[in-house]
Short mmCIF file of C-alpha atoms in Angstrom, two decimals:
data_model
loop_
_atom_site.label_atom_id
_atom_site.label_comp_id
_atom_site.label_asym_id
_atom_site.label_seq_id
_atom_site.Cartn_x
_atom_site.Cartn_y
_atom_site.Cartn_z
CA MET A 1 54.90 -71.57 -72.48
CA TYR A 2 51.79 -72.45 -70.57
CA ARG A 3 52.96 -75.90 -69.48
CA LEU A 4 55.42 -74.76 -66.82
CA PRO A 5 52.96 -72.65 -64.79
CA MET A 6 50.38 -75.46 -65.16
CA ARG A 7 52.86 -77.96 -63.67
CA TRP A 8 53.66 -75.65 -60.80
CA GLY A 9 49.96 -75.07 -60.21
CA VAL A 10 49.07 -78.77 -60.19
CA SER A 11 52.00 -79.55 -57.88
CA ALA A 12 51.02 -76.81 -55.44
CA GLU A 13 47.40 -78.01 -55.51
CA VAL A 14 48.46 -81.59 -54.74
CA LEU A 15 50.61 -80.28 -51.90
CA ALA A 16 47.67 -78.32 -50.52
CA GLY A 17 45.55 -81.49 -50.61
CA LEU A 18 48.19 -83.50 -48.74
CA LEU A 19 48.51 -80.80 -46.09
CA LEU A 20 44.76 -80.79 -45.54
CA TRP A 21 44.81 -84.58 -45.20
CA LEU A 22 47.60 -84.34 -42.63
CA SER A 23 45.76 -81.66 -40.64
CA ALA A 24 42.82 -84.04 -40.28
CA SER A 25 45.02 -86.90 -38.87
CA ALA A 26 44.63 -87.72 -35.21
CA TRP A 27 48.30 -88.09 -34.44
CA ILE A 28 49.08 -84.41 -35.14
CA ALA A 29 48.71 -82.04 -32.22
CA ASN A 30 46.09 -79.33 -32.28
CA TRP A 31 48.61 -76.50 -32.30
CA ALA A 32 50.40 -78.03 -35.29
CA ALA A 33 47.16 -78.63 -37.21
CA ASN A 34 46.45 -74.94 -37.44
CA TRP A 35 49.83 -74.29 -39.03
CA VAL A 36 49.32 -77.16 -41.47
CA VAL A 37 45.93 -75.68 -42.55
CA LEU A 38 47.55 -72.27 -43.01
CA ALA A 39 50.27 -73.85 -45.15
CA ALA A 40 47.60 -75.62 -47.22
CA VAL A 41 45.80 -72.31 -47.84
CA LEU A 42 49.03 -70.67 -48.95
CA SER A 43 49.85 -73.60 -51.22
CA HIS A 44 46.34 -73.40 -52.73
CA SER A 45 46.80 -69.66 -53.32
CA VAL A 46 50.07 -70.28 -55.14
CA SER A 47 48.41 -73.05 -57.12
CA SER A 48 45.54 -70.74 -58.05
CA TYR A 49 47.93 -68.14 -59.39
CA PHE A 50 49.98 -70.55 -61.51
CA LEU A 51 46.90 -72.35 -62.85
CA ALA A 52 45.27 -69.02 -63.69
CA ARG A 53 48.49 -67.95 -65.40
CA GLY A 54 48.49 -71.08 -67.54
CA PHE A 55 44.82 -70.85 -68.39
CA TRP A 56 45.21 -67.15 -69.25
CA GLN A 57 47.84 -68.02 -71.84
CA LEU A 58 45.41 -70.48 -73.44
CA LEU A 59 42.70 -67.85 -73.82
CA PRO A 60 42.03 -66.33 -77.25
CA ARG A 61 43.42 -62.84 -77.69
CA ARG A 62 40.09 -61.03 -77.43
CA TYR A 63 39.56 -62.56 -73.94
CA LYS A 64 43.04 -61.77 -72.62
CA LEU A 65 42.65 -58.00 -72.60
CA PRO A 66 42.76 -56.20 -70.27
CA ALA A 67 45.36 -58.62 -68.88
CA ARG A 68 45.20 -57.62 -65.20
CA ARG A 69 41.43 -57.93 -64.93
CA SER A 70 41.09 -61.21 -66.80
CA LEU A 71 43.97 -62.79 -64.83
CA SER A 72 42.52 -61.58 -61.51
CA PHE A 73 39.13 -63.08 -62.40
CA LEU A 74 40.70 -66.47 -63.13
CA VAL A 75 42.71 -66.42 -59.88
CA ALA A 76 39.64 -65.55 -57.81
CA PHE A 77 37.48 -68.19 -59.55
CA ILE A 78 40.02 -70.99 -59.07
CA TRP A 79 40.80 -69.95 -55.46
CA ILE A 80 37.12 -69.98 -54.43
CA LEU A 81 36.52 -73.44 -56.01
CA PRO A 82 39.72 -75.36 -55.25
CA VAL A 83 39.41 -78.28 -57.69
CA LEU A 84 36.14 -77.68 -59.49
CA GLY A 85 37.17 -74.15 -60.49
CA ALA A 86 40.28 -75.37 -62.30
CA LEU A 87 38.37 -78.16 -64.04
CA GLY A 88 35.57 -75.73 -65.09
CA VAL A 89 38.02 -73.23 -66.55
CA LEU A 90 39.87 -76.03 -68.36
CA TRP A 91 36.64 -77.35 -69.89
CA SER A 92 35.46 -73.89 -71.00
CA ILE A 93 38.76 -73.15 -72.69
CA THR A 94 39.21 -76.48 -74.45
CA SER A 95 35.62 -77.18 -75.49
CA ALA A 96 34.08 -73.72 -75.91
CA LEU A 97 36.56 -70.97 -76.73
CA GLN A 98 38.89 -72.99 -78.92
CA ARG A 99 36.15 -74.35 -81.17
CA PRO A 100 34.48 -72.27 -83.92
CA ARG A 101 31.05 -70.91 -83.12
CA SER A 102 28.25 -72.99 -84.57
CA ARG A 103 25.85 -71.17 -86.84
CA SER A 104 22.25 -72.15 -87.18
CA SER A 105 20.86 -72.55 -90.66
CA HIS A 106 17.80 -70.55 -89.62
CA ASN A 107 19.94 -67.38 -89.41
CA VAL A 108 20.95 -67.63 -93.06
CA LYS A 109 18.74 -65.82 -95.55
CA ILE A 110 19.26 -66.61 -99.20
CA VAL A 111 18.55 -63.68 -101.48
CA ALA A 112 18.35 -64.24 -105.21
CA LEU A 113 20.21 -61.77 -107.38
CA PRO A 114 17.73 -59.42 -109.07
CA GLU A 115 17.72 -59.39 -112.83
CA LEU A 116 18.80 -56.31 -114.69
CA PRO A 117 15.88 -54.14 -115.82
CA PHE A 118 14.79 -54.63 -119.38
CA SER A 119 14.79 -50.88 -119.91
CA PRO A 120 15.96 -47.94 -117.79
CA PRO A 121 13.34 -46.20 -115.67
CA VAL A 122 11.53 -43.35 -117.34
CA ILE A 123 12.58 -39.92 -116.10
CA PHE A 124 9.99 -37.30 -116.96
CA PRO A 125 11.29 -33.86 -117.98
CA THR A 126 8.30 -32.39 -116.17
CA PRO A 127 6.55 -33.87 -113.12
CA PRO A 128 3.68 -36.26 -114.01
CA TYR A 129 1.25 -34.40 -111.74
CA SER A 130 -0.72 -31.28 -112.45
CA GLN A 131 -1.36 -28.13 -110.49
CA GLY A 132 -4.93 -29.26 -109.81
CA ALA A 133 -3.78 -32.60 -108.42
CA LEU A 134 -1.34 -30.96 -106.03
CA ARG A 135 -3.98 -28.46 -104.97
CA GLN A 136 -6.39 -31.30 -104.18
CA ILE A 137 -3.72 -33.11 -102.16
CA VAL A 138 -2.99 -30.00 -100.10
CA HIS A 139 -6.71 -29.43 -99.56
CA PHE A 140 -7.93 -32.94 -98.79
CA ALA A 141 -5.02 -35.29 -97.96
CA ALA A 142 -5.32 -36.57 -94.39
CA ARG A 143 -1.65 -37.47 -93.96
CA PRO A 144 0.66 -34.50 -93.25
CA LEU A 145 3.54 -36.25 -95.03
CA LYS A 146 1.53 -36.40 -98.25
CA ARG A 147 0.70 -32.70 -98.02
CA LEU A 148 4.37 -31.96 -97.31
CA LYS A 149 5.43 -33.86 -100.45
CA ALA A 150 2.85 -31.97 -102.49
CA VAL A 151 4.32 -28.65 -101.34
CA MET A 152 7.83 -29.92 -102.14
CA ALA A 153 6.68 -30.85 -105.64
CA THR A 154 5.90 -27.20 -106.40
CA ARG A 155 9.61 -26.49 -106.76
CA HIS A 156 9.21 -27.74 -110.36
CA MET A 157 6.41 -25.24 -111.04
CA ALA A 158 6.36 -21.57 -111.89
CA PRO A 159 5.77 -19.36 -108.85
CA ARG A 160 2.49 -18.06 -110.31
CA GLU A 161 1.12 -21.61 -110.60
CA ALA A 162 2.50 -22.66 -107.23
CA MET A 163 1.12 -19.63 -105.40
CA THR A 164 -2.38 -21.12 -105.04
CA ILE A 165 -0.86 -24.21 -103.42
CA TRP A 166 1.43 -22.17 -101.17
CA SER A 167 -1.47 -19.98 -100.07
CA LYS A 168 -3.45 -23.01 -98.97
CA ALA A 169 -0.42 -24.68 -97.37
CA THR A 170 0.35 -21.59 -95.28
CA CYS A 171 -2.95 -22.22 -93.46
CA ASP A 172 -2.15 -25.90 -92.80
CA PRO A 173 -2.51 -27.01 -89.15
CA VAL A 174 0.83 -28.86 -89.27
CA ASP A 175 3.85 -26.64 -88.64
CA ASP A 176 6.15 -28.47 -91.08
CA VAL A 177 3.79 -28.00 -94.02
CA ARG A 178 3.07 -24.38 -93.14
CA LEU A 179 6.72 -23.41 -92.63
CA LEU A 180 7.81 -25.14 -95.84
CA ALA A 181 5.24 -23.20 -97.85
CA TYR A 182 6.36 -19.92 -96.28
CA ALA A 183 10.01 -20.78 -96.95
CA MET A 184 9.45 -21.63 -100.62
CA ARG A 185 7.41 -18.50 -101.23
CA ASP A 186 9.90 -16.27 -99.43
CA SER A 187 12.78 -17.89 -101.30
CA SER A 188 11.23 -17.04 -104.68
CA GLU A 189 10.56 -13.48 -103.54
CA LYS A 190 14.05 -13.05 -102.09
CA LYS A 191 15.76 -14.13 -105.33
CA LEU A 192 13.94 -11.44 -107.28
CA THR A 193 14.34 -8.68 -104.70
CA ASP A 194 18.07 -9.41 -104.34
CA HIS A 195 18.48 -9.20 -108.11
CA ILE A 196 16.57 -5.92 -108.21
CA SER A 197 18.66 -4.47 -105.38
CA ALA A 198 21.89 -5.45 -107.15
CA LEU A 199 20.78 -3.78 -110.40
CA VAL A 200 19.62 -0.63 -108.60
CA GLU A 201 22.95 -0.32 -106.77
CA ALA A 202 24.88 -0.76 -110.02
CA LEU A 203 22.68 1.65 -111.99
CA PRO A 204 24.71 4.85 -111.32
CA ASP A 205 27.88 3.16 -112.63
CA VAL A 206 26.26 1.84 -115.81
CA PRO A 207 27.28 3.69 -119.02
CA VAL A 208 24.64 5.99 -120.47
CA ARG A 209 24.18 3.89 -123.61
CA MET A 210 23.35 0.83 -121.48
CA ARG A 211 21.26 2.58 -118.84
CA ASN A 212 17.95 2.05 -120.65
CA ALA A 213 18.56 -1.70 -120.76
CA CYS A 214 19.22 -1.68 -117.02
CA HIS A 215 15.98 0.24 -116.40
CA LYS A 216 14.08 -2.30 -118.49
CA ALA A 217 15.60 -5.21 -116.55
CA ILE A 218 14.63 -3.66 -113.20
CA ALA A 219 11.09 -2.96 -114.39
CA ALA A 220 10.74 -6.53 -115.71
CA LEU A 221 11.88 -8.00 -112.39
CA CYS A 222 9.48 -5.76 -110.45
CA TRP A 223 6.67 -6.85 -112.74
CA GLU A 224 7.65 -10.49 -112.23
CA LEU A 225 7.15 -10.06 -108.48
CA VAL A 226 3.63 -8.77 -109.12
CA TYR A 227 2.79 -11.20 -111.92
CA HIS A 228 3.75 -14.26 -109.87
CA ARG A 229 1.63 -12.92 -106.98
CA LEU A 230 4.58 -12.99 -104.61
CA VAL A 231 3.58 -9.62 -103.16
CA GLN A 232 0.20 -8.29 -102.07
CA GLY A 233 -1.36 -5.07 -100.80
CA ALA A 234 0.87 -2.08 -100.23
CA VAL A 235 3.99 -4.04 -101.17
CA LYS A 236 2.44 -4.86 -104.52
CA GLN A 237 1.67 -1.17 -105.13
CA HIS A 238 5.26 -0.28 -104.23
CA TRP A 239 6.74 -2.65 -106.81
CA LEU A 240 4.23 -1.55 -109.43
CA GLN A 241 5.20 2.07 -108.84
CA THR A 242 8.88 1.14 -109.02
CA ALA A 243 8.39 -0.73 -112.31
CA ARG A 244 6.38 2.16 -113.71
CA HIS A 245 9.05 4.65 -112.71
CA HIS A 246 11.82 2.73 -114.48
CA MET A 247 9.77 2.24 -117.63
CA GLU A 248 9.00 5.97 -117.74
CA ALA A 249 12.72 6.63 -117.36
CA VAL A 250 13.26 4.53 -120.49
CA PHE A 251 10.57 6.20 -122.59
CA GLY A 252 10.98 9.70 -121.17
CA ALA A 253 7.22 9.73 -120.71
CA SER A 254 7.44 12.42 -118.09
CA GLY A 255 9.80 15.30 -118.43
CA ASP A 256 11.48 14.31 -115.16
CA ALA A 257 11.83 10.58 -114.55
CA SER A 258 12.20 11.17 -110.83
CA SER A 259 8.66 12.55 -110.47
CA PRO A 260 6.22 10.12 -112.12
CA ASP A 261 3.17 11.42 -110.26
CA ALA A 262 1.39 12.58 -113.41
CA PRO A 263 2.98 10.73 -116.33
CA THR A 264 1.84 10.98 -119.90
CA VAL A 265 2.34 8.27 -122.48
CA PRO A 266 3.59 9.72 -125.77
CA ASP A 267 1.95 8.57 -128.95
CA ILE A 268 4.57 7.26 -131.36
CA ALA A 269 2.41 8.43 -134.26
CA ASP A 270 3.61 11.91 -133.35
CA LYS A 271 7.24 10.72 -133.53
CA PRO A 272 7.45 8.14 -136.33
CA ASP A 273 11.24 8.17 -136.30
CA ALA A 274 11.54 7.65 -132.57
CA SER A 275 13.45 4.64 -131.29
CA VAL A 276 10.44 3.59 -129.28
CA MET A 277 8.86 2.16 -132.42
CA SER A 278 11.43 -0.65 -132.34
CA ASP A 279 10.77 -1.35 -128.64
CA ALA A 280 7.25 -2.71 -128.89
CA ASP A 281 7.81 -5.37 -126.20
CA SER A 282 8.68 -2.69 -123.70
CA TRP A 283 5.45 -0.85 -124.54
CA LEU A 284 3.55 -4.10 -123.99
CA LEU A 285 5.18 -4.57 -120.59
CA TYR A 286 4.51 -0.93 -119.71
CA GLY A 287 0.86 -1.33 -120.68
CA ARG A 288 0.47 -4.39 -118.43
CA ILE A 289 2.04 -2.49 -115.54
CA LEU A 290 -0.36 0.40 -116.09
CA LEU A 291 -3.32 -1.97 -116.37
CA GLU A 292 -2.39 -3.65 -113.09
CA SER A 293 -2.14 -0.16 -111.56
CA ASP A 294 -5.75 0.55 -112.72
CA ASP A 295 -4.58 3.38 -114.99
CA LEU A 296 -6.77 2.27 -117.89
CA THR A 297 -6.39 5.32 -120.13
CA LEU A 298 -2.60 5.29 -120.14
CA ALA A 299 -2.62 1.50 -120.48
CA GLY A 300 -4.72 1.77 -123.64
CA LYS A 301 -2.25 4.25 -125.12
CA ALA A 302 0.68 2.00 -124.24
CA PHE A 303 -0.96 -0.98 -125.95
CA ALA A 304 -1.66 1.20 -128.99
CA ASN A 305 2.01 2.13 -129.14
CA ALA A 306 2.96 -1.56 -128.84
CA ARG A 307 0.65 -2.41 -131.74
CA ALA A 308 2.11 0.42 -133.84
CA GLY A 309 5.59 -0.79 -132.95
CA GLY A 310 4.95 -4.21 -134.46
CA THR A 311 3.64 -6.36 -131.62
CA ASP A 312 1.37 -9.19 -132.72
CA GLU A 313 -2.23 -8.12 -132.28
CA GLN A 314 -3.13 -11.49 -130.81
CA LYS A 315 -0.94 -10.64 -127.80
CA ILE A 316 -2.68 -7.29 -127.27
CA LEU A 317 -6.32 -8.26 -127.74
CA PRO A 318 -6.79 -9.92 -124.30
CA TRP A 319 -5.53 -6.79 -122.54
CA LEU A 320 -7.70 -4.51 -124.67
CA ALA A 321 -10.66 -6.72 -123.77
CA GLU A 322 -9.80 -6.36 -120.08
CA ILE A 323 -9.62 -2.58 -120.40
CA ALA A 324 -12.99 -2.52 -122.18
CA PHE A 325 -14.51 -4.73 -119.49
CA ASN A 326 -13.27 -2.49 -116.67
CA GLU A 327 -14.69 0.54 -118.52
CA ARG A 328 -18.06 -1.26 -118.95
CA ARG A 329 -17.80 -1.33 -122.75
CA PHE A 330 -19.10 -4.88 -123.01
CA PRO A 331 -19.78 -5.01 -126.79
CA GLU A 332 -16.12 -4.21 -127.41
CA VAL A 333 -15.10 -7.04 -125.05
CA LYS A 334 -16.93 -9.52 -127.24
CA VAL A 335 -15.36 -8.04 -130.38
CA TYR A 336 -11.84 -8.32 -129.01
CA LEU A 337 -12.32 -11.87 -127.73
CA SER A 338 -13.97 -13.00 -130.95
CA ALA A 339 -10.92 -11.84 -132.88
CA LEU A 340 -8.66 -14.11 -130.83
CA THR A 341 -7.30 -17.00 -132.88
CA ARG A 342 -4.37 -18.03 -130.70
CA PRO A 343 -3.86 -21.82 -130.74
CA GLY A 344 -3.17 -23.92 -127.67
CA GLU A 345 -5.62 -22.17 -125.40
CA ARG A 346 -7.80 -25.18 -124.63
CA GLY A 347 -8.20 -25.56 -120.89
CA HIS A 348 -6.62 -22.20 -120.11
CA GLU A 349 -8.42 -19.43 -118.32
CA LEU A 350 -8.39 -17.24 -121.42
CA ALA A 351 -10.01 -20.00 -123.47
CA LEU A 352 -12.78 -20.37 -120.88
CA VAL A 353 -13.43 -16.61 -120.86
CA ARG A 354 -13.46 -16.49 -124.66
CA ALA A 355 -15.88 -19.42 -124.85
CA TRP A 356 -18.24 -17.74 -122.37
CA TRP A 357 -18.31 -14.41 -124.24
CA ASN A 358 -18.80 -16.12 -127.61
CA LYS A 359 -21.91 -18.06 -126.55
#
């Protein structure tokens, strides 16, 4: 297919060379020489087109497209360099484009196949770092990325334990660390508040026999917000008051559950057959809410009711010791803490307090 245009191109180029030779002869008149040169130029143009057409057909496919541009380039190159252009294009096609590209051995990198691990990597059920380690990283790490990873690691921790780290991270000079701490704290708070809002909205439609359970769930969620230190100041007092209101609605502590301004905690010794005797855990939760609200007298009565209802005394003694401490009854604090025999308290705050009072 390419041979025919190549023959026409070579013939036209030979003709153009002969015409140029004739134009330089002395026996041709000057007026005829100009016409001979013009004919030679036209013959060279025709030769350039046919040669370019033949060379274009020899090109690999990736060099042919777009066809009009590549063909025009070959025509212009061969026309500008009458003989040398055709020979250069012929050499580039035959010796360069048609041969495979040589590859240097220096570009080859041999990578040995890694051996299979002898045992699978250990995946810890809990992170191998402690709250103190993360707190030290947030406090003293110089690299912002390390502090950012420490804040991210708190997603495996309880909000109460992570709050000390979030509080420090919210004062970080780097925006990413500070915003991540705010986002994680607000996310934990939003989950609880959304759950509380959903239960409060559904409360009027709950059957009467299940309404006490709904009140208990709302009070427990409100207490969780306070216990995990997700709220502070006036917001904390609001959720404490809300939790207290719902617990009083359960116990009927005040004659009207909608006005808990001056509640009274009933003593279950006066009502031995009351159903509250079987709800000792609720009394314990109510007592902790009252203690956090600084209502020490009512909190003591609530803990007494929890003890009478069957709650383990070891769970109540720390709160009774706290009430006695706030009321400046220090000998009783030592008595309560000395009676503690709960195992697994080594290293905990309660164990440190107990060891100090038992010196």
